[in-house]
Amino acid sequence: MNYIVFDLEWNQAADLKTRRENSLLFEIIEIGAVKLNEKNELIGHFHELIKPQVFHAMNQVTGELIHLKMEQLENCRSFPEVADDFLAWCGSDYIFCTWGNLDLTELQKNMDYYNMTPVSEKTIWFYDVQKLFSIAYEDRTIRRTLQYAVEYLDIEKNVAFHRAYADAYYTAEVIKRITDKSIFDNFSFDTYRVPRNKSEEIKIQFADYFKYISRKFPDKLAAMADRDVINTKCYLCGARTKRKIPWFTTNGKHYYTIVVCMKHGPIKGKIRLRRAEDTMIYVVKTMKRANPEMEADIQNKKNQVRNNRKERRRGKHS
């Protein structure tokens, strides 16, 4: 299997009126990629600018960041032509790698805008190299810029950042320096396409946590009534757990719980309700063993919710 390390540059509306008139928020104007084999050897590269069809003026911030002018794009090919060639270049046995989690979603949005055949009808697994860098070299949580990672790893900076091919190249160089292969067990999921049914739902156990990505539900009430969504069995042994802090929400979108497994101790559960492209709801749930600090944090959140309710009641009766 090959690694397709790619980066996109995109333009957006230069004014509010143009933005309101178009369903596409970001129009891709450049694709850059390198192909690595399983030995992390560079075996191919791809780079092409794209002629805009949606936004015909360069957003000022975008132009200053990527140092591109519209005149440079006038004689380029269209997005469908370039995207078709890019996907053909990718081959048949590969996994996408990007810095951060935006590029794969925007690629699919642009393809849908032009009614192209989807990359996949299912949720796509990929490597978020920004996350892998954090797991390999930092605290697993903090997210650094690509330039920070390049400087941290003492990678030679021979081309400017913020152009598609350059950023793809630098991202590939970061991959090459992650020598602990177990780091690559931490793949990510692009949920532009949500699981279509129960059989496609994602339930996967990583080294230190469990992740569940649901199918779509018509609304929040339907999602939170589903057994798999609110299930709190121990993800390590499958045993029933005892509720210490029942599910509660801080803002209507994030839900938390603390449960206890007789064998594995306290477990923290977190549910994030997300809106799909068609405005339906899907769920991303994580479960992980909880240390005392995590328990205290969840209890503090619970107490804050309770105190806020009391304040609202007092306000109604004052």
mmCIF file of C-alpha atoms in Angstrom:
data_model
loop_
_atom_site.group_PDB
_atom_site.id
_atom_site.type_symbol
_atom_site.label_atom_id
_atom_site.label_comp_id
_atom_site.label_asym_id
_atom_site.label_seq_id
_atom_site.Cartn_x
_atom_site.Cartn_y
_atom_site.Cartn_z
ATOM 1 C CA MET A 1 0.000 0.000 0.000
ATOM 2 C CA ASN A 2 1.238 3.485 -0.897
ATOM 3 C CA TYR A 3 0.891 6.743 1.023
ATOM 4 C CA ILE A 4 -0.657 9.610 -0.964
ATOM 5 C CA VAL A 5 0.523 12.713 0.878
ATOM 6 C CA PHE A 6 -1.411 15.644 -0.545
ATOM 7 C CA ASP A 7 -2.194 19.266 0.106
ATOM 8 C CA LEU A 8 -4.706 21.676 -1.396
ATOM 9 C CA GLU A 9 -4.842 25.410 -1.777
ATOM 10 C CA TRP A 10 -8.256 26.991 -2.190
ATOM 11 C CA ASN A 11 -9.813 30.362 -2.783
ATOM 12 C CA GLN A 12 -12.993 31.741 -1.258
ATOM 13 C CA ALA A 13 -15.371 34.574 -2.020
ATOM 14 C CA ALA A 14 -13.777 37.995 -2.028
ATOM 15 C CA ASP A 15 -17.021 39.607 -0.809
ATOM 16 C CA LEU A 16 -20.139 38.697 1.156
ATOM 17 C CA LYS A 17 -22.510 38.913 -1.838
ATOM 18 C CA THR A 18 -20.474 36.385 -3.855
ATOM 19 C CA ARG A 19 -20.290 34.024 -0.893
ATOM 20 C CA ARG A 20 -24.066 34.073 -0.432
ATOM 21 C CA GLU A 21 -24.626 33.357 -4.126
ATOM 22 C CA ASN A 22 -22.544 30.149 -4.154
ATOM 23 C CA SER A 23 -23.033 26.810 -2.430
ATOM 24 C CA LEU A 24 -19.299 26.069 -2.568
ATOM 25 C CA LEU A 25 -17.437 27.802 0.226
ATOM 26 C CA PHE A 26 -13.861 26.916 -0.790
ATOM 27 C CA GLU A 27 -12.808 26.447 -4.419
ATOM 28 C CA ILE A 28 -9.677 24.353 -4.916
ATOM 29 C CA ILE A 29 -7.118 26.089 -7.126
ATOM 30 C CA GLU A 30 -4.053 23.886 -6.575
ATOM 31 C CA ILE A 31 -3.330 20.222 -5.841
ATOM 32 C CA GLY A 32 0.109 19.021 -4.792
ATOM 33 C CA ALA A 33 1.039 15.494 -3.750
ATOM 34 C CA VAL A 34 3.850 13.011 -3.304
ATOM 35 C CA LYS A 35 3.565 9.235 -3.298
ATOM 36 C CA LEU A 36 5.526 7.153 -0.788
ATOM 37 C CA ASN A 37 5.787 3.360 -0.808
ATOM 38 C CA GLU A 38 5.707 1.199 2.325
ATOM 39 C CA LYS A 39 9.418 1.875 2.862
ATOM 40 C CA ASN A 40 8.742 5.633 2.852
ATOM 41 C CA GLU A 41 10.561 5.993 -0.448
ATOM 42 C CA LEU A 42 9.310 8.730 -2.782
ATOM 43 C CA ILE A 43 8.009 7.020 -5.919
ATOM 44 C CA GLY A 44 5.975 9.790 -7.549
ATOM 45 C CA HIS A 45 4.761 13.371 -7.400
ATOM 46 C CA PHE A 46 1.798 15.373 -8.670
ATOM 47 C CA HIS A 47 1.280 19.113 -8.968
ATOM 48 C CA GLU A 48 -1.132 21.256 -10.943
ATOM 49 C CA LEU A 49 -2.817 24.642 -10.728
ATOM 50 C CA ILE A 50 -6.549 24.854 -11.493
ATOM 51 C CA LYS A 51 -8.604 27.383 -13.419
ATOM 52 C CA PRO A 52 -11.342 28.872 -11.187
ATOM 53 C CA GLN A 53 -14.956 28.371 -12.241
ATOM 54 C CA VAL A 54 -16.729 29.734 -9.144
ATOM 55 C CA PHE A 55 -14.766 32.657 -7.688
ATOM 56 C CA HIS A 56 -13.187 34.920 -10.290
ATOM 57 C CA ALA A 57 -11.496 37.284 -7.856
ATOM 58 C CA MET A 58 -8.789 36.244 -5.415
ATOM 59 C CA ASN A 59 -9.642 36.658 -1.755
ATOM 60 C CA GLN A 60 -7.107 39.143 -0.414
ATOM 61 C CA VAL A 61 -6.035 37.035 2.570
ATOM 62 C CA THR A 62 -5.740 33.907 0.423
ATOM 63 C CA GLY A 63 -3.693 35.699 -2.217
ATOM 64 C CA GLU A 64 -1.270 37.095 0.347
ATOM 65 C CA LEU A 65 -0.867 33.693 1.995
ATOM 66 C CA ILE A 66 -0.215 31.548 -1.064
ATOM 67 C CA HIS A 67 1.264 34.245 -3.358
ATOM 68 C CA LEU A 68 -0.957 33.408 -6.321
ATOM 69 C CA LYS A 69 -2.746 35.779 -8.675
ATOM 70 C CA MET A 70 -5.764 35.017 -10.830
ATOM 71 C CA GLU A 71 -3.771 35.711 -13.987
ATOM 72 C CA GLN A 72 -1.594 32.684 -13.182
ATOM 73 C CA LEU A 73 -4.655 30.427 -13.291
ATOM 74 C CA GLU A 74 -6.361 31.625 -16.465
ATOM 75 C CA ASN A 75 -4.801 29.035 -18.802
ATOM 76 C CA CYS A 76 -4.988 26.104 -16.395
ATOM 77 C CA ARG A 77 -7.297 23.114 -16.665
ATOM 78 C CA SER A 78 -10.612 22.803 -14.802
ATOM 79 C CA PHE A 79 -11.013 21.108 -11.435
ATOM 80 C CA PRO A 80 -12.766 17.974 -12.802
ATOM 81 C CA GLU A 81 -9.951 17.398 -15.301
ATOM 82 C CA VAL A 82 -7.211 17.844 -12.720
ATOM 83 C CA ALA A 83 -9.011 15.872 -10.000
ATOM 84 C CA ASP A 84 -9.610 12.957 -12.391
ATOM 85 C CA ASP A 85 -5.926 12.837 -13.239
ATOM 86 C CA PHE A 86 -4.942 13.161 -9.589
ATOM 87 C CA LEU A 87 -7.105 10.212 -8.527
ATOM 88 C CA ALA A 88 -5.868 8.131 -11.458
ATOM 89 C CA TRP A 89 -2.292 8.952 -10.386
ATOM 90 C CA CYS A 90 -3.107 7.797 -6.831
ATOM 91 C CA GLY A 91 -3.667 4.241 -8.106
ATOM 92 C CA SER A 92 -5.777 1.585 -6.436
ATOM 93 C CA ASP A 93 -3.990 0.632 -3.206
ATOM 94 C CA TYR A 94 -3.275 3.678 -1.067
ATOM 95 C CA ILE A 95 -4.179 5.682 2.007
ATOM 96 C CA PHE A 96 -4.436 9.469 2.026
ATOM 97 C CA CYS A 97 -2.177 11.495 4.345
ATOM 98 C CA THR A 98 -2.743 15.186 5.061
ATOM 99 C CA TRP A 99 -1.590 17.820 7.546
ATOM 100 C CA GLY A 100 -4.764 18.367 9.577
ATOM 101 C CA ASN A 101 -8.254 17.152 8.764
ATOM 102 C CA LEU A 102 -9.601 19.665 6.232
ATOM 103 C CA ASP A 103 -8.148 18.767 2.843
ATOM 104 C CA LEU A 104 -9.885 15.444 2.291
ATOM 105 C CA THR A 105 -13.269 16.952 3.136
ATOM 106 C CA GLU A 106 -12.739 19.901 0.785
ATOM 107 C CA LEU A 107 -11.613 17.588 -2.018
ATOM 108 C CA GLN A 108 -14.882 15.661 -1.732
ATOM 109 C CA LYS A 109 -16.981 18.833 -1.494
ATOM 110 C CA ASN A 110 -15.452 20.169 -4.698
ATOM 111 C CA MET A 111 -15.986 16.828 -6.416
ATOM 112 C CA ASP A 112 -19.640 16.792 -5.383
ATOM 113 C CA TYR A 113 -20.052 20.356 -6.634
ATOM 114 C CA TYR A 114 -19.085 19.136 -10.103
ATOM 115 C CA ASN A 115 -21.113 15.897 -9.769
ATOM 116 C CA MET A 116 -18.005 13.748 -10.025
ATOM 117 C CA THR A 117 -17.873 10.088 -9.002
ATOM 118 C CA PRO A 118 -17.046 10.057 -5.249
ATOM 119 C CA VAL A 119 -13.668 8.926 -3.978
ATOM 120 C CA SER A 120 -15.679 6.578 -1.786
ATOM 121 C CA GLU A 121 -19.307 6.176 -0.764
ATOM 122 C CA LYS A 122 -18.174 5.303 2.753
ATOM 123 C CA THR A 123 -16.380 7.098 5.568
ATOM 124 C CA ILE A 124 -12.715 7.367 4.547
ATOM 125 C CA TRP A 125 -9.836 6.270 6.765
ATOM 126 C CA PHE A 126 -6.730 8.452 6.452
ATOM 127 C CA TYR A 127 -3.651 9.658 8.310
ATOM 128 C CA ASP A 128 -3.781 13.097 9.899
ATOM 129 C CA VAL A 129 -0.035 13.691 10.076
ATOM 130 C CA GLN A 130 -0.534 16.695 12.339
ATOM 131 C CA LYS A 131 -2.050 14.310 14.896
ATOM 132 C CA LEU A 132 0.647 11.678 14.319
ATOM 133 C CA PHE A 133 3.332 14.312 14.995
ATOM 134 C CA SER A 134 1.668 15.173 18.303
ATOM 135 C CA ILE A 135 1.479 11.499 19.310
ATOM 136 C CA ALA A 136 5.085 10.848 18.329
ATOM 137 C CA TYR A 137 6.741 13.964 19.741
ATOM 138 C CA GLU A 138 4.378 15.819 22.083
ATOM 139 C CA ASP A 139 1.359 15.237 24.334
ATOM 140 C CA ARG A 140 -1.071 13.623 21.804
ATOM 141 C CA THR A 141 -3.404 16.636 22.128
ATOM 142 C CA ILE A 142 -1.647 19.812 21.010
ATOM 143 C CA ARG A 143 -1.771 20.569 17.278
ATOM 144 C CA ARG A 144 1.221 22.346 15.717
ATOM 145 C CA THR A 145 1.691 24.049 12.366
ATOM 146 C CA LEU A 146 3.541 22.223 9.618
ATOM 147 C CA GLN A 147 6.329 24.788 9.772
ATOM 148 C CA TYR A 148 6.756 24.118 13.512
ATOM 149 C CA ALA A 149 7.098 20.373 12.860
ATOM 150 C CA VAL A 150 9.610 20.931 10.048
ATOM 151 C CA GLU A 151 11.747 23.142 12.281
ATOM 152 C CA TYR A 152 11.388 20.798 15.270
ATOM 153 C CA LEU A 153 12.622 17.857 13.180
ATOM 154 C CA ASP A 154 15.369 19.949 11.583
ATOM 155 C CA ILE A 155 14.080 19.317 8.068
ATOM 156 C CA GLU A 156 15.792 21.482 5.444
ATOM 157 C CA LYS A 157 13.486 24.319 4.340
ATOM 158 C CA ASN A 158 14.354 24.645 0.671
ATOM 159 C CA VAL A 159 10.958 25.905 -0.604
ATOM 160 C CA ALA A 160 8.365 28.328 0.812
ATOM 161 C CA PHE A 161 5.398 27.045 2.820
ATOM 162 C CA HIS A 162 1.715 27.538 1.910
ATOM 163 C CA ARG A 163 1.854 26.134 -1.604
ATOM 164 C CA ALA A 164 0.294 22.752 -2.261
ATOM 165 C CA TYR A 165 3.300 20.787 -3.485
ATOM 166 C CA ALA A 166 5.687 22.289 -0.926
ATOM 167 C CA ASP A 167 3.373 21.488 1.989
ATOM 168 C CA ALA A 168 2.778 17.955 0.669
ATOM 169 C CA TYR A 169 6.544 17.459 0.385
ATOM 170 C CA TYR A 170 7.189 18.718 3.925
ATOM 171 C CA THR A 171 4.361 16.556 5.295
ATOM 172 C CA ALA A 172 5.952 13.521 3.640
ATOM 173 C CA GLU A 173 9.289 14.420 5.234
ATOM 174 C CA VAL A 174 7.599 14.458 8.644
ATOM 175 C CA ILE A 175 6.150 10.990 7.938
ATOM 176 C CA LYS A 176 9.616 9.670 7.097
ATOM 177 C CA ARG A 177 10.900 10.737 10.507
ATOM 178 C CA ILE A 178 8.209 8.945 12.514
ATOM 179 C CA THR A 179 10.157 5.726 12.992
ATOM 180 C CA ASP A 180 7.886 4.109 15.602
ATOM 181 C CA LYS A 181 5.519 2.149 13.367
ATOM 182 C CA SER A 182 2.968 1.755 16.172
ATOM 183 C CA ILE A 183 2.220 5.480 15.758
ATOM 184 C CA PHE A 184 0.555 4.607 12.460
ATOM 185 C CA ASP A 185 -2.097 2.585 14.295
ATOM 186 C CA ASN A 186 -3.697 5.965 15.027
ATOM 187 C CA PHE A 187 -5.544 6.613 11.795
ATOM 188 C CA SER A 188 -8.328 9.172 11.460
ATOM 189 C CA PHE A 189 -11.749 9.209 9.815
ATOM 190 C CA ASP A 190 -13.052 11.801 7.397
ATOM 191 C CA THR A 191 -16.787 12.017 8.088
ATOM 192 C CA TYR A 192 -17.831 14.061 5.069
ATOM 193 C CA ARG A 193 -19.620 10.822 4.192
ATOM 194 C CA VAL A 194 -21.194 9.427 7.354
ATOM 195 C CA PRO A 195 -21.901 5.678 7.732
ATOM 196 C CA ARG A 196 -25.055 5.017 5.729
ATOM 197 C CA ASN A 197 -26.493 2.292 7.947
ATOM 198 C CA LYS A 198 -25.854 0.337 11.121
ATOM 199 C CA SER A 199 -23.563 -2.171 9.405
ATOM 200 C CA GLU A 200 -21.232 0.637 8.268
ATOM 201 C CA GLU A 201 -20.960 2.248 11.701
ATOM 202 C CA ILE A 202 -17.390 2.472 12.960
ATOM 203 C CA LYS A 203 -16.478 0.845 16.261
ATOM 204 C CA ILE A 204 -12.754 0.688 16.777
ATOM 205 C CA GLN A 205 -10.413 0.285 19.723
ATOM 206 C CA PHE A 206 -7.124 2.162 19.743
ATOM 207 C CA ALA A 207 -4.275 1.713 22.213
ATOM 208 C CA ASP A 208 -5.805 3.934 24.885
ATOM 209 C CA TYR A 209 -9.384 4.666 23.823
ATOM 210 C CA PHE A 210 -12.414 3.444 21.895
ATOM 211 C CA LYS A 211 -14.166 5.370 19.095
ATOM 212 C CA TYR A 212 -17.673 4.965 17.708
ATOM 213 C CA ILE A 213 -19.028 6.851 14.668
ATOM 214 C CA SER A 214 -22.740 6.372 14.136
ATOM 215 C CA ARG A 215 -25.056 6.410 11.170
ATOM 216 C CA LYS A 216 -27.253 9.466 10.719
ATOM 217 C CA PHE A 217 -30.307 10.265 12.847
ATOM 218 C CA PRO A 218 -33.120 12.725 12.061
ATOM 219 C CA ASP A 219 -32.474 14.761 15.216
ATOM 220 C CA LYS A 220 -30.762 14.914 18.591
ATOM 221 C CA LEU A 221 -33.567 13.129 20.450
ATOM 222 C CA ALA A 222 -33.401 10.151 18.092
ATOM 223 C CA ALA A 223 -29.625 9.983 18.431
ATOM 224 C CA MET A 224 -29.633 10.082 22.226
ATOM 225 C CA ALA A 225 -32.342 7.406 22.347
ATOM 226 C CA ASP A 226 -30.205 4.900 20.440
ATOM 227 C CA ARG A 227 -28.755 2.062 22.517
ATOM 228 C CA ASP A 228 -25.364 2.024 20.809
ATOM 229 C CA VAL A 229 -24.997 5.773 21.282
ATOM 230 C CA ILE A 230 -25.572 5.757 25.045
ATOM 231 C CA ASN A 231 -24.090 2.292 25.691
ATOM 232 C CA THR A 232 -21.469 2.410 28.468
ATOM 233 C CA LYS A 233 -20.234 -1.191 28.617
ATOM 234 C CA CYS A 234 -16.507 -1.475 29.259
ATOM 235 C CA TYR A 235 -14.783 -1.202 25.894
ATOM 236 C CA LEU A 236 -11.895 -3.349 27.195
ATOM 237 C CA CYS A 237 -13.779 -6.396 28.450
ATOM 238 C CA GLY A 238 -17.410 -5.859 27.453
ATOM 239 C CA ALA A 239 -18.663 -6.011 31.043
ATOM 240 C CA ARG A 240 -21.542 -3.917 32.335
ATOM 241 C CA THR A 241 -20.480 -0.801 34.177
ATOM 242 C CA LYS A 242 -21.888 1.103 37.116
ATOM 243 C CA ARG A 243 -22.894 4.711 36.508
ATOM 244 C CA LYS A 244 -20.977 7.166 38.674
ATOM 245 C CA ILE A 245 -21.957 10.314 36.749
ATOM 246 C CA PRO A 246 -24.848 9.675 34.303
ATOM 247 C CA TRP A 247 -24.801 11.189 30.830
ATOM 248 C CA PHE A 248 -25.281 14.965 30.944
ATOM 249 C CA THR A 249 -24.732 17.793 28.479
ATOM 250 C CA THR A 250 -22.957 21.108 28.864
ATOM 251 C CA ASN A 251 -24.243 22.762 25.696
ATOM 252 C CA GLY A 252 -26.653 20.399 23.912
ATOM 253 C CA LYS A 253 -23.861 19.143 21.635
ATOM 254 C CA HIS A 254 -21.383 17.521 24.013
ATOM 255 C CA TYR A 255 -22.384 14.843 26.527
ATOM 256 C CA TYR A 256 -20.232 13.330 29.275
ATOM 257 C CA THR A 257 -20.355 10.401 31.687
ATOM 258 C CA ILE A 258 -18.188 8.554 34.183
ATOM 259 C CA VAL A 259 -18.846 4.837 34.669
ATOM 260 C CA VAL A 260 -16.958 2.173 36.598
ATOM 261 C CA CYS A 261 -15.914 -1.289 35.436
ATOM 262 C CA MET A 262 -15.225 -3.772 38.224
ATOM 263 C CA LYS A 263 -12.066 -4.919 36.419
ATOM 264 C CA HIS A 264 -10.767 -1.787 34.673
ATOM 265 C CA GLY A 265 -11.952 0.986 36.977
ATOM 266 C CA PRO A 266 -13.361 4.406 36.008
ATOM 267 C CA ILE A 267 -14.093 5.113 32.349
ATOM 268 C CA LYS A 268 -14.868 8.487 30.803
ATOM 269 C CA GLY A 269 -17.407 8.681 27.996
ATOM 270 C CA LYS A 270 -17.841 11.635 25.657
ATOM 271 C CA ILE A 271 -20.467 12.075 22.939
ATOM 272 C CA ARG A 272 -20.206 14.778 20.284
ATOM 273 C CA LEU A 273 -23.306 15.440 18.214
ATOM 274 C CA ARG A 274 -22.392 16.601 14.724
ATOM 275 C CA ARG A 275 -24.436 17.811 11.789
ATOM 276 C CA ALA A 276 -24.020 15.974 8.505
ATOM 277 C CA GLU A 277 -23.994 17.728 5.125
ATOM 278 C CA ASP A 278 -27.750 17.100 4.764
ATOM 279 C CA THR A 279 -28.390 18.617 8.253
ATOM 280 C CA MET A 280 -29.144 15.251 9.870
ATOM 281 C CA ILE A 281 -27.299 14.305 13.083
ATOM 282 C CA TYR A 282 -24.549 11.760 13.655
ATOM 283 C CA VAL A 283 -22.560 10.853 16.750
ATOM 284 C CA VAL A 284 -18.862 10.541 17.537
ATOM 285 C CA LYS A 285 -18.389 8.801 20.880
ATOM 286 C CA THR A 286 -15.126 8.088 22.674
ATOM 287 C CA MET A 287 -14.511 5.978 25.760
ATOM 288 C CA LYS A 288 -11.239 5.904 27.698
ATOM 289 C CA ARG A 289 -9.987 4.959 31.150
ATOM 290 C CA ALA A 290 -10.279 7.920 33.493
ATOM 291 C CA ASN A 291 -7.675 9.097 35.977
ATOM 292 C CA PRO A 292 -8.656 11.170 39.044
ATOM 293 C CA GLU A 293 -8.045 14.445 37.173
ATOM 294 C CA MET A 294 -10.451 13.411 34.404
ATOM 295 C CA GLU A 295 -13.088 12.412 36.958
ATOM 296 C CA ALA A 296 -12.707 15.743 38.747
ATOM 297 C CA ASP A 297 -13.031 17.630 35.450
ATOM 298 C CA ILE A 298 -16.258 15.822 34.549
ATOM 299 C CA GLN A 299 -17.651 16.397 38.050
ATOM 300 C CA ASN A 300 -16.823 20.111 37.751
ATOM 301 C CA LYS A 301 -18.635 20.265 34.422
ATOM 302 C CA LYS A 302 -21.642 18.554 36.018
ATOM 303 C CA ASN A 303 -21.615 20.971 38.948
ATOM 304 C CA GLN A 304 -21.426 23.950 36.598
ATOM 305 C CA VAL A 305 -24.467 22.717 34.668
ATOM 306 C CA ARG A 306 -26.362 22.315 37.950
ATOM 307 C CA ASN A 307 -25.358 25.792 39.136
ATOM 308 C CA ASN A 308 -26.386 27.356 35.817
ATOM 309 C CA ARG A 309 -29.827 25.763 36.114
ATOM 310 C CA LYS A 310 -30.219 27.144 39.638
ATOM 311 C CA GLU A 311 -29.276 30.618 38.439
ATOM 312 C CA ARG A 312 -31.835 30.469 35.627
ATOM 313 C CA ARG A 313 -34.550 29.377 38.075
ATOM 314 C CA ARG A 314 -33.692 32.229 40.421
ATOM 315 C CA GLY A 315 -33.877 34.647 37.489
ATOM 316 C CA LYS A 316 -37.383 33.472 36.601
ATOM 317 C CA HIS A 317 -38.680 33.986 40.136
ATOM 318 C CA SER A 318 -36.972 37.294 40.852
#
